[in-house]
mmCIF file of C-alpha atoms in Angstrom:
data_model
loop_
_atom_site.group_PDB
_atom_site.id
_atom_site.type_symbol
_atom_site.label_atom_id
_atom_site.label_comp_id
_atom_site.label_asym_id
_atom_site.label_seq_id
_atom_site.Cartn_x
_atom_site.Cartn_y
_atom_site.Cartn_z
ATOM 1 C CA UNK A 499 -14.145 4.178 8.761
ATOM 2 C CA UNK A 500 -16.965 2.544 6.842
ATOM 3 C CA UNK A 501 -16.770 1.958 3.131
ATOM 4 C CA UNK A 502 -20.478 2.182 2.580
ATOM 5 C CA UNK A 503 -21.616 4.905 0.186
ATOM 6 C CA UNK A 504 -21.528 4.142 -3.552
ATOM 7 C CA UNK A 505 -20.888 6.993 -5.944
ATOM 8 C CA UNK A 506 -21.697 7.114 -9.626
ATOM 9 C CA UNK A 507 -20.448 8.916 -12.664
ATOM 10 C CA UNK A 508 -22.302 11.603 -14.679
ATOM 11 C CA UNK A 509 -23.771 13.830 -11.973
ATOM 12 C CA UNK A 510 -20.941 14.906 -9.638
ATOM 13 C CA UNK A 511 -20.048 17.706 -12.067
ATOM 14 C CA UNK A 512 -23.235 19.419 -11.006
ATOM 15 C CA UNK A 513 -21.888 19.702 -7.479
ATOM 16 C CA UNK A 514 -19.542 22.613 -7.958
ATOM 17 C CA UNK A 515 -21.053 24.838 -5.281
ATOM 18 C CA UNK A 516 -19.052 27.950 -5.883
ATOM 19 C CA UNK A 517 -15.973 29.351 -7.502
ATOM 20 C CA UNK A 518 -14.202 32.107 -5.636
ATOM 21 C CA UNK A 519 -13.571 34.754 -8.267
ATOM 22 C CA UNK A 520 -10.556 36.953 -8.019
ATOM 23 C CA UNK A 521 -8.153 38.481 -10.502
ATOM 24 C CA UNK A 522 -5.534 36.357 -12.212
ATOM 25 C CA UNK A 523 -2.067 37.775 -11.798
ATOM 26 C CA UNK A 524 -0.090 38.155 -15.001
ATOM 27 C CA UNK A 525 3.209 38.143 -13.178
ATOM 28 C CA UNK A 526 5.616 35.280 -13.728
ATOM 29 C CA UNK A 527 4.967 32.213 -11.582
ATOM 30 C CA UNK A 528 1.921 33.798 -9.935
ATOM 31 C CA UNK A 529 -0.501 31.256 -8.404
ATOM 32 C CA UNK A 530 -4.064 31.139 -9.593
ATOM 33 C CA UNK A 531 -6.568 32.023 -6.849
ATOM 34 C CA UNK A 532 -9.737 30.615 -8.352
ATOM 35 C CA UNK A 533 -10.450 27.492 -6.317
ATOM 36 C CA UNK A 534 -12.755 24.741 -7.635
ATOM 37 C CA UNK A 535 -14.726 23.427 -4.657
ATOM 38 C CA UNK A 536 -17.013 20.378 -4.615
ATOM 39 C CA UNK A 537 -19.203 19.318 -1.650
ATOM 40 C CA UNK A 538 -19.802 15.670 -0.747
ATOM 41 C CA UNK A 539 -22.979 16.735 1.086
ATOM 42 C CA UNK A 540 -24.403 18.311 -2.052
ATOM 43 C CA UNK A 541 -23.679 15.144 -3.981
ATOM 44 C CA UNK A 542 -25.592 12.935 -1.536
ATOM 45 C CA UNK A 543 -28.569 15.284 -1.375
ATOM 46 C CA UNK A 544 -28.668 15.612 -5.183
ATOM 47 C CA UNK A 545 -28.921 11.831 -5.693
ATOM 48 C CA UNK A 546 -31.631 11.563 -3.046
ATOM 49 C CA UNK A 547 -33.755 14.303 -4.565
ATOM 50 C CA UNK A 548 -33.597 13.193 -8.189
ATOM 51 C CA UNK A 549 -36.747 11.691 -9.674
ATOM 52 C CA UNK A 550 -36.622 7.974 -10.612
ATOM 53 C CA UNK A 551 -36.736 8.759 -14.329
ATOM 54 C CA UNK A 552 -33.839 11.189 -13.928
ATOM 55 C CA UNK A 553 -31.759 8.488 -12.220
ATOM 56 C CA UNK A 554 -32.771 5.991 -14.907
ATOM 57 C CA UNK A 555 -31.643 8.357 -17.650
ATOM 58 C CA UNK A 556 -28.183 8.358 -16.068
ATOM 59 C CA UNK A 557 -28.021 4.535 -16.308
ATOM 60 C CA UNK A 558 -27.516 4.093 -12.604
ATOM 61 C CA UNK A 559 -27.566 0.550 -11.285
ATOM 62 C CA UNK A 560 -30.294 -0.281 -8.766
ATOM 63 C CA UNK A 561 -27.785 -1.144 -6.061
ATOM 64 C CA UNK A 562 -26.131 2.240 -6.507
ATOM 65 C CA UNK A 563 -29.465 4.045 -6.188
ATOM 66 C CA UNK A 564 -30.377 2.018 -3.116
ATOM 67 C CA UNK A 565 -27.013 2.718 -1.476
ATOM 68 C CA UNK A 566 -27.249 6.473 -2.010
ATOM 69 C CA UNK A 567 -30.843 6.596 -0.781
ATOM 70 C CA UNK A 568 -30.166 4.415 2.252
ATOM 71 C CA UNK A 569 -29.138 5.698 5.656
ATOM 72 C CA UNK A 570 -25.499 4.677 5.162
ATOM 73 C CA UNK A 571 -24.114 8.272 5.376
ATOM 74 C CA UNK A 572 -26.107 8.879 8.536
ATOM 75 C CA UNK A 573 -24.821 5.649 10.074
ATOM 76 C CA UNK A 574 -21.253 6.753 9.346
ATOM 77 C CA UNK A 575 -21.834 10.050 11.139
ATOM 78 C CA UNK A 576 -23.290 8.178 14.120
ATOM 79 C CA UNK A 577 -20.187 5.978 14.081
ATOM 80 C CA UNK A 578 -17.992 9.077 14.187
ATOM 81 C CA UNK A 579 -20.066 10.503 17.009
ATOM 82 C CA UNK A 580 -18.757 7.685 19.209
ATOM 83 C CA UNK A 581 -15.155 8.864 18.720
ATOM 84 C CA UNK A 582 -13.372 11.070 21.224
ATOM 85 C CA UNK A 583 -12.891 14.772 20.649
ATOM 86 C CA UNK A 584 -9.204 14.151 20.093
ATOM 87 C CA UNK A 585 -9.926 11.534 17.411
ATOM 88 C CA UNK A 586 -12.447 13.749 15.675
ATOM 89 C CA UNK A 587 -9.990 16.616 15.588
ATOM 90 C CA UNK A 588 -6.791 14.761 14.772
ATOM 91 C CA UNK A 589 -8.140 12.036 12.479
ATOM 92 C CA UNK A 590 -11.242 13.467 10.794
ATOM 93 C CA UNK A 591 -10.289 17.126 10.724
ATOM 94 C CA UNK A 592 -13.209 18.542 12.693
ATOM 95 C CA UNK A 593 -12.900 21.806 14.652
ATOM 96 C CA UNK A 594 -14.618 22.530 17.983
ATOM 97 C CA UNK A 595 -17.818 23.851 16.416
ATOM 98 C CA UNK A 596 -18.078 20.880 14.087
ATOM 99 C CA UNK A 597 -17.511 18.471 16.974
ATOM 100 C CA UNK A 598 -20.293 20.213 18.901
ATOM 101 C CA UNK A 599 -22.561 19.847 15.875
ATOM 102 C CA UNK A 600 -21.757 16.162 15.624
ATOM 103 C CA UNK A 601 -22.507 15.651 19.334
ATOM 104 C CA UNK A 602 -26.055 16.922 18.758
ATOM 105 C CA UNK A 603 -26.646 14.623 15.784
ATOM 106 C CA UNK A 604 -29.185 11.847 16.331
ATOM 107 C CA UNK A 605 -29.367 10.189 12.912
ATOM 108 C CA UNK A 606 -31.735 12.508 11.043
ATOM 109 C CA UNK A 607 -31.534 12.584 7.274
ATOM 110 C CA UNK A 608 -28.750 14.760 5.920
ATOM 111 C CA UNK A 609 -31.053 16.654 3.596
ATOM 112 C CA UNK A 610 -33.226 17.750 6.540
ATOM 113 C CA UNK A 611 -30.387 19.737 8.063
ATOM 114 C CA UNK A 612 -28.077 21.683 5.714
ATOM 115 C CA UNK A 613 -25.704 22.497 8.609
ATOM 116 C CA UNK A 614 -24.600 18.849 8.476
ATOM 117 C CA UNK A 615 -22.686 19.732 5.285
ATOM 118 C CA UNK A 616 -19.937 20.908 7.638
ATOM 119 C CA UNK A 617 -19.405 17.273 8.741
ATOM 120 C CA UNK A 618 -18.917 15.836 5.241
ATOM 121 C CA UNK A 619 -15.918 16.133 2.950
ATOM 122 C CA UNK A 620 -15.292 19.058 0.617
ATOM 123 C CA UNK A 621 -12.679 18.771 -2.118
ATOM 124 C CA UNK A 622 -10.762 21.795 -3.359
ATOM 125 C CA UNK A 623 -8.531 21.864 -6.444
ATOM 126 C CA UNK A 624 -6.481 24.994 -6.119
ATOM 127 C CA UNK A 625 -3.121 26.734 -6.334
ATOM 128 C CA UNK A 626 -2.209 25.914 -9.923
ATOM 129 C CA UNK A 627 1.181 27.514 -10.209
ATOM 130 C CA UNK A 628 3.292 27.911 -13.323
ATOM 131 C CA UNK A 629 6.902 27.976 -12.196
ATOM 132 C CA UNK A 630 8.351 28.124 -15.712
ATOM 133 C CA UNK A 631 6.868 28.579 -19.182
ATOM 134 C CA UNK A 632 9.100 28.853 -22.240
ATOM 135 C CA UNK A 633 8.842 27.901 -25.901
ATOM 136 C CA UNK A 634 10.125 24.424 -25.054
ATOM 137 C CA UNK A 635 9.295 23.744 -21.404
ATOM 138 C CA UNK A 636 6.554 24.107 -18.790
ATOM 139 C CA UNK A 637 7.014 23.453 -15.070
ATOM 140 C CA UNK A 638 3.913 23.607 -12.877
ATOM 141 C CA UNK A 639 2.238 22.480 -9.663
ATOM 142 C CA UNK A 640 -1.382 21.711 -8.717
ATOM 143 C CA UNK A 641 -2.820 21.092 -5.246
ATOM 144 C CA UNK A 642 -5.961 19.191 -4.201
ATOM 145 C CA UNK A 643 -7.226 18.972 -0.625
ATOM 146 C CA UNK A 644 -10.103 17.524 1.419
ATOM 147 C CA UNK A 645 -11.120 19.644 4.428
ATOM 148 C CA UNK A 646 -12.498 16.596 6.311
ATOM 149 C CA UNK A 647 -12.200 12.879 5.832
ATOM 150 C CA UNK A 648 -14.934 11.959 3.308
ATOM 151 C CA UNK A 649 -17.653 9.582 4.399
ATOM 152 C CA UNK A 650 -16.204 7.162 1.819
ATOM 153 C CA UNK A 651 -12.570 6.336 1.294
ATOM 154 C CA UNK A 652 -10.985 3.806 -1.076
ATOM 155 C CA UNK A 653 -8.644 4.358 -4.024
ATOM 156 C CA UNK A 654 -8.606 7.631 -6.011
ATOM 157 C CA UNK A 655 -6.902 8.955 -9.138
ATOM 158 C CA UNK A 656 -5.642 12.286 -10.423
ATOM 159 C CA UNK A 657 -5.817 12.389 -14.224
ATOM 160 C CA UNK A 658 -4.401 15.039 -16.546
ATOM 161 C CA UNK A 659 -4.511 15.693 -20.260
ATOM 162 C CA UNK A 660 -2.896 18.390 -22.355
ATOM 163 C CA UNK A 661 -3.000 19.820 -25.873
ATOM 164 C CA UNK A 662 -0.217 22.219 -26.878
ATOM 165 C CA UNK A 663 -0.316 24.930 -29.518
ATOM 166 C CA UNK A 664 2.801 25.718 -31.507
ATOM 167 C CA UNK A 665 1.566 28.627 -33.589
ATOM 168 C CA UNK A 666 1.216 27.622 -37.212
ATOM 169 C CA UNK A 667 3.705 24.752 -36.852
ATOM 170 C CA UNK A 668 3.580 21.295 -35.309
ATOM 171 C CA UNK A 669 5.050 19.798 -32.175
ATOM 172 C CA UNK A 670 4.460 17.716 -29.063
ATOM 173 C CA UNK A 671 4.827 18.324 -25.333
ATOM 174 C CA UNK A 672 5.683 15.349 -23.177
ATOM 175 C CA UNK A 673 5.444 14.882 -19.417
ATOM 176 C CA UNK A 674 8.818 13.952 -17.969
ATOM 177 C CA UNK A 675 7.701 10.951 -15.921
ATOM 178 C CA UNK A 676 11.060 10.588 -14.211
ATOM 179 C CA UNK A 677 11.081 14.143 -12.816
ATOM 180 C CA UNK A 678 7.378 14.611 -12.193
ATOM 181 C CA UNK A 679 5.787 13.362 -8.961
ATOM 182 C CA UNK A 680 2.641 13.233 -6.861
ATOM 183 C CA UNK A 681 3.010 13.610 -3.085
ATOM 184 C CA UNK A 682 0.064 12.695 -0.877
ATOM 185 C CA UNK A 683 -0.138 13.820 2.741
ATOM 186 C CA UNK A 684 -1.922 11.387 5.067
ATOM 187 C CA UNK A 685 -3.409 12.657 8.287
ATOM 188 C CA UNK A 686 -3.244 10.181 11.140
ATOM 189 C CA UNK A 687 -4.250 10.573 14.824
ATOM 190 C CA UNK A 688 -1.901 11.958 17.408
ATOM 191 C CA UNK A 689 1.165 11.100 15.319
ATOM 192 C CA UNK A 690 0.305 13.962 12.935
ATOM 193 C CA UNK A 691 0.888 13.110 9.304
ATOM 194 C CA UNK A 692 3.175 11.410 6.832
ATOM 195 C CA UNK A 693 3.663 11.625 3.063
ATOM 196 C CA UNK A 694 3.961 9.184 0.211
ATOM 197 C CA UNK A 695 5.357 10.120 -3.184
ATOM 198 C CA UNK A 696 4.661 8.255 -6.407
ATOM 199 C CA UNK A 697 5.186 8.715 -10.129
ATOM 200 C CA UNK A 698 2.665 9.419 -12.848
ATOM 201 C CA UNK A 699 1.851 6.750 -15.385
ATOM 202 C CA UNK A 700 1.908 7.874 -19.019
ATOM 203 C CA UNK A 701 -1.358 6.905 -20.777
ATOM 204 C CA UNK A 702 -0.538 8.650 -24.068
ATOM 205 C CA UNK A 703 3.007 9.898 -24.490
ATOM 206 C CA UNK A 704 1.974 13.248 -25.973
ATOM 207 C CA UNK A 705 -1.348 13.925 -24.294
ATOM 208 C CA UNK A 706 -2.356 12.181 -21.044
ATOM 209 C CA UNK A 707 -1.177 10.709 -17.757
ATOM 210 C CA UNK A 708 -2.573 9.579 -14.380
ATOM 211 C CA UNK A 709 -1.577 8.651 -10.866
ATOM 212 C CA UNK A 710 -3.535 6.412 -8.486
ATOM 213 C CA UNK A 711 -3.329 6.479 -4.686
ATOM 214 C CA UNK A 712 -4.979 4.901 -1.682
ATOM 215 C CA UNK A 713 -7.246 7.216 0.257
ATOM 216 C CA UNK A 714 -6.895 5.189 3.450
ATOM 217 C CA UNK A 715 -3.663 4.271 5.198
ATOM 218 C CA UNK A 716 -2.850 2.282 8.343
ATOM 219 C CA UNK A 717 -4.325 3.291 11.728
ATOM 220 C CA UNK A 718 -7.237 5.250 10.238
ATOM 221 C CA UNK A 719 -4.909 7.510 8.202
ATOM 222 C CA UNK A 720 -6.545 9.218 5.243
ATOM 223 C CA UNK A 721 -5.294 11.219 2.269
ATOM 224 C CA UNK A 722 -6.024 14.843 3.088
ATOM 225 C CA UNK A 723 -3.908 16.627 0.483
ATOM 226 C CA UNK A 724 -1.979 16.032 -2.730
ATOM 227 C CA UNK A 725 0.661 17.979 -4.638
ATOM 228 C CA UNK A 726 1.359 17.221 -8.261
ATOM 229 C CA UNK A 727 4.715 18.573 -9.549
ATOM 230 C CA UNK A 728 4.786 18.387 -13.335
ATOM 231 C CA UNK A 729 7.620 18.934 -15.848
ATOM 232 C CA UNK A 730 6.667 19.094 -19.511
ATOM 233 C CA UNK A 731 9.274 19.204 -22.319
ATOM 234 C CA UNK A 732 8.897 19.751 -26.060
ATOM 235 C CA UNK A 733 9.652 16.730 -28.222
ATOM 236 C CA UNK A 734 12.621 17.003 -30.536
ATOM 237 C CA UNK A 735 11.767 18.987 -33.686
ATOM 238 C CA UNK A 736 8.817 20.809 -32.178
ATOM 239 C CA UNK A 737 8.187 24.421 -33.042
ATOM 240 C CA UNK A 738 7.983 27.150 -30.339
ATOM 241 C CA UNK A 739 5.218 26.525 -27.806
ATOM 242 C CA UNK A 740 2.716 29.364 -27.381
ATOM 243 C CA UNK A 741 -0.057 27.840 -25.210
ATOM 244 C CA UNK A 742 -0.989 24.474 -23.658
ATOM 245 C CA UNK A 743 -4.611 23.570 -22.891
ATOM 246 C CA UNK A 744 -5.000 21.303 -19.847
ATOM 247 C CA UNK A 745 -7.603 19.428 -17.810
ATOM 248 C CA UNK A 746 -7.059 18.142 -14.278
ATOM 249 C CA UNK A 747 -9.705 15.688 -13.029
ATOM 250 C CA UNK A 748 -9.966 13.976 -9.638
ATOM 251 C CA UNK A 749 -11.680 10.550 -9.675
ATOM 252 C CA UNK A 750 -13.073 9.121 -6.407
ATOM 253 C CA UNK A 751 -13.990 5.478 -5.789
ATOM 254 C CA UNK A 752 -15.339 3.327 -2.956
ATOM 255 C CA UNK A 753 -14.401 -0.037 -4.417
ATOM 256 C CA UNK A 754 -11.285 -2.143 -4.119
ATOM 257 C CA UNK A 755 -10.559 -2.183 -7.857
ATOM 258 C CA UNK A 756 -8.508 0.484 -9.543
ATOM 259 C CA UNK A 757 -10.243 3.690 -10.580
ATOM 260 C CA UNK A 758 -11.642 3.662 -14.132
ATOM 261 C CA UNK A 759 -10.471 6.576 -16.286
ATOM 262 C CA UNK A 760 -10.200 7.134 -20.011
ATOM 263 C CA UNK A 761 -9.082 9.935 -22.317
ATOM 264 C CA UNK A 762 -11.387 10.312 -25.362
ATOM 265 C CA UNK A 763 -9.811 11.729 -28.545
ATOM 266 C CA UNK A 764 -11.988 14.844 -28.188
ATOM 267 C CA UNK A 765 -9.570 16.154 -25.527
ATOM 268 C CA UNK A 766 -11.416 15.221 -22.380
ATOM 269 C CA UNK A 767 -11.299 12.927 -19.342
ATOM 270 C CA UNK A 768 -14.013 10.385 -18.554
ATOM 271 C CA UNK A 769 -14.509 8.132 -15.549
ATOM 272 C CA UNK A 770 -16.099 4.680 -15.542
ATOM 273 C CA UNK A 771 -19.061 3.421 -13.499
ATOM 274 C CA UNK A 772 -16.957 2.638 -10.421
ATOM 275 C CA UNK A 773 -15.386 6.116 -10.325
ATOM 276 C CA UNK A 774 -17.083 9.456 -9.676
ATOM 277 C CA UNK A 775 -15.880 12.759 -11.081
ATOM 278 C CA UNK A 776 -15.202 14.450 -7.722
ATOM 279 C CA UNK A 777 -13.786 17.667 -9.141
ATOM 280 C CA UNK A 778 -11.914 19.088 -12.102
ATOM 281 C CA UNK A 779 -10.539 22.311 -13.493
ATOM 282 C CA UNK A 780 -9.519 23.240 -16.963
ATOM 283 C CA UNK A 781 -7.584 26.100 -18.517
ATOM 284 C CA UNK A 782 -4.362 26.775 -20.310
ATOM 285 C CA UNK A 783 -0.759 27.778 -19.745
ATOM 286 C CA UNK A 784 0.085 30.998 -21.528
ATOM 287 C CA UNK A 785 3.771 31.225 -22.458
ATOM 288 C CA UNK A 786 3.483 34.964 -23.145
ATOM 289 C CA UNK A 787 2.011 35.630 -19.684
ATOM 290 C CA UNK A 788 3.991 32.823 -18.024
ATOM 291 C CA UNK A 789 0.839 31.912 -16.063
ATOM 292 C CA UNK A 790 -2.166 29.617 -15.784
ATOM 293 C CA UNK A 791 -5.489 30.941 -17.057
ATOM 294 C CA UNK A 792 -8.805 29.268 -16.187
ATOM 295 C CA UNK A 793 -11.280 28.560 -19.000
#
């Protein structure tokens, strides 16, 4: 896999191509069905079609602009075209129709053929499930998943921030770092898949945390899916929790350094120049409804 396409911050948020709207169940522990989906293809095309002054206003470095407007993504697809059907299916996640499409590819620009979007990666953040919501505790899970191996793989990060409401009184909710975990499933060739589990790092005890993970493993393995299992507990002396606002943000990089992420005091998540905002969803946990509600 070639580490060749550079991404930049500030514009990936415009790549949310659709949100599948369906009703939110108010039953206890009911999963949310509104998936946030972001297309890698749309990101590449967007950068290529922006006017120079628009790119300049985003403070993009010249090397980043040149990389995105080069034929690097096309070369990666041509590289994949040389793989066997078995490799394309087992490693990259392509189905028969997508393999057939790749076989007919001859290096034309991505933007000239929208059907090529099927050969790039699409990230989905979905299935936010509240397993428990009380006046003093919240247990929840969130899933992210790539449908295909992205054209770019390096080191990524899942960042979260939260802001609880305790009615007219004060309090704090804290992520139990010991119990919480992040399990990444790596897809790899004929051997199937394997998982790696790591702990979150607390950035601010009462408001933010993150977990970093490698997108690429040995033998062309890549991180296809992640499951964050989170356990929040009220700090001693806190009043009864009523709601908890939350943001989940996925940061994607193509460089060897660690992803750059910060948590401004305005209750938000920001990524640095070496990390693109590849997808996020925000909402709140309602204790009364015992469920997640999207903003």
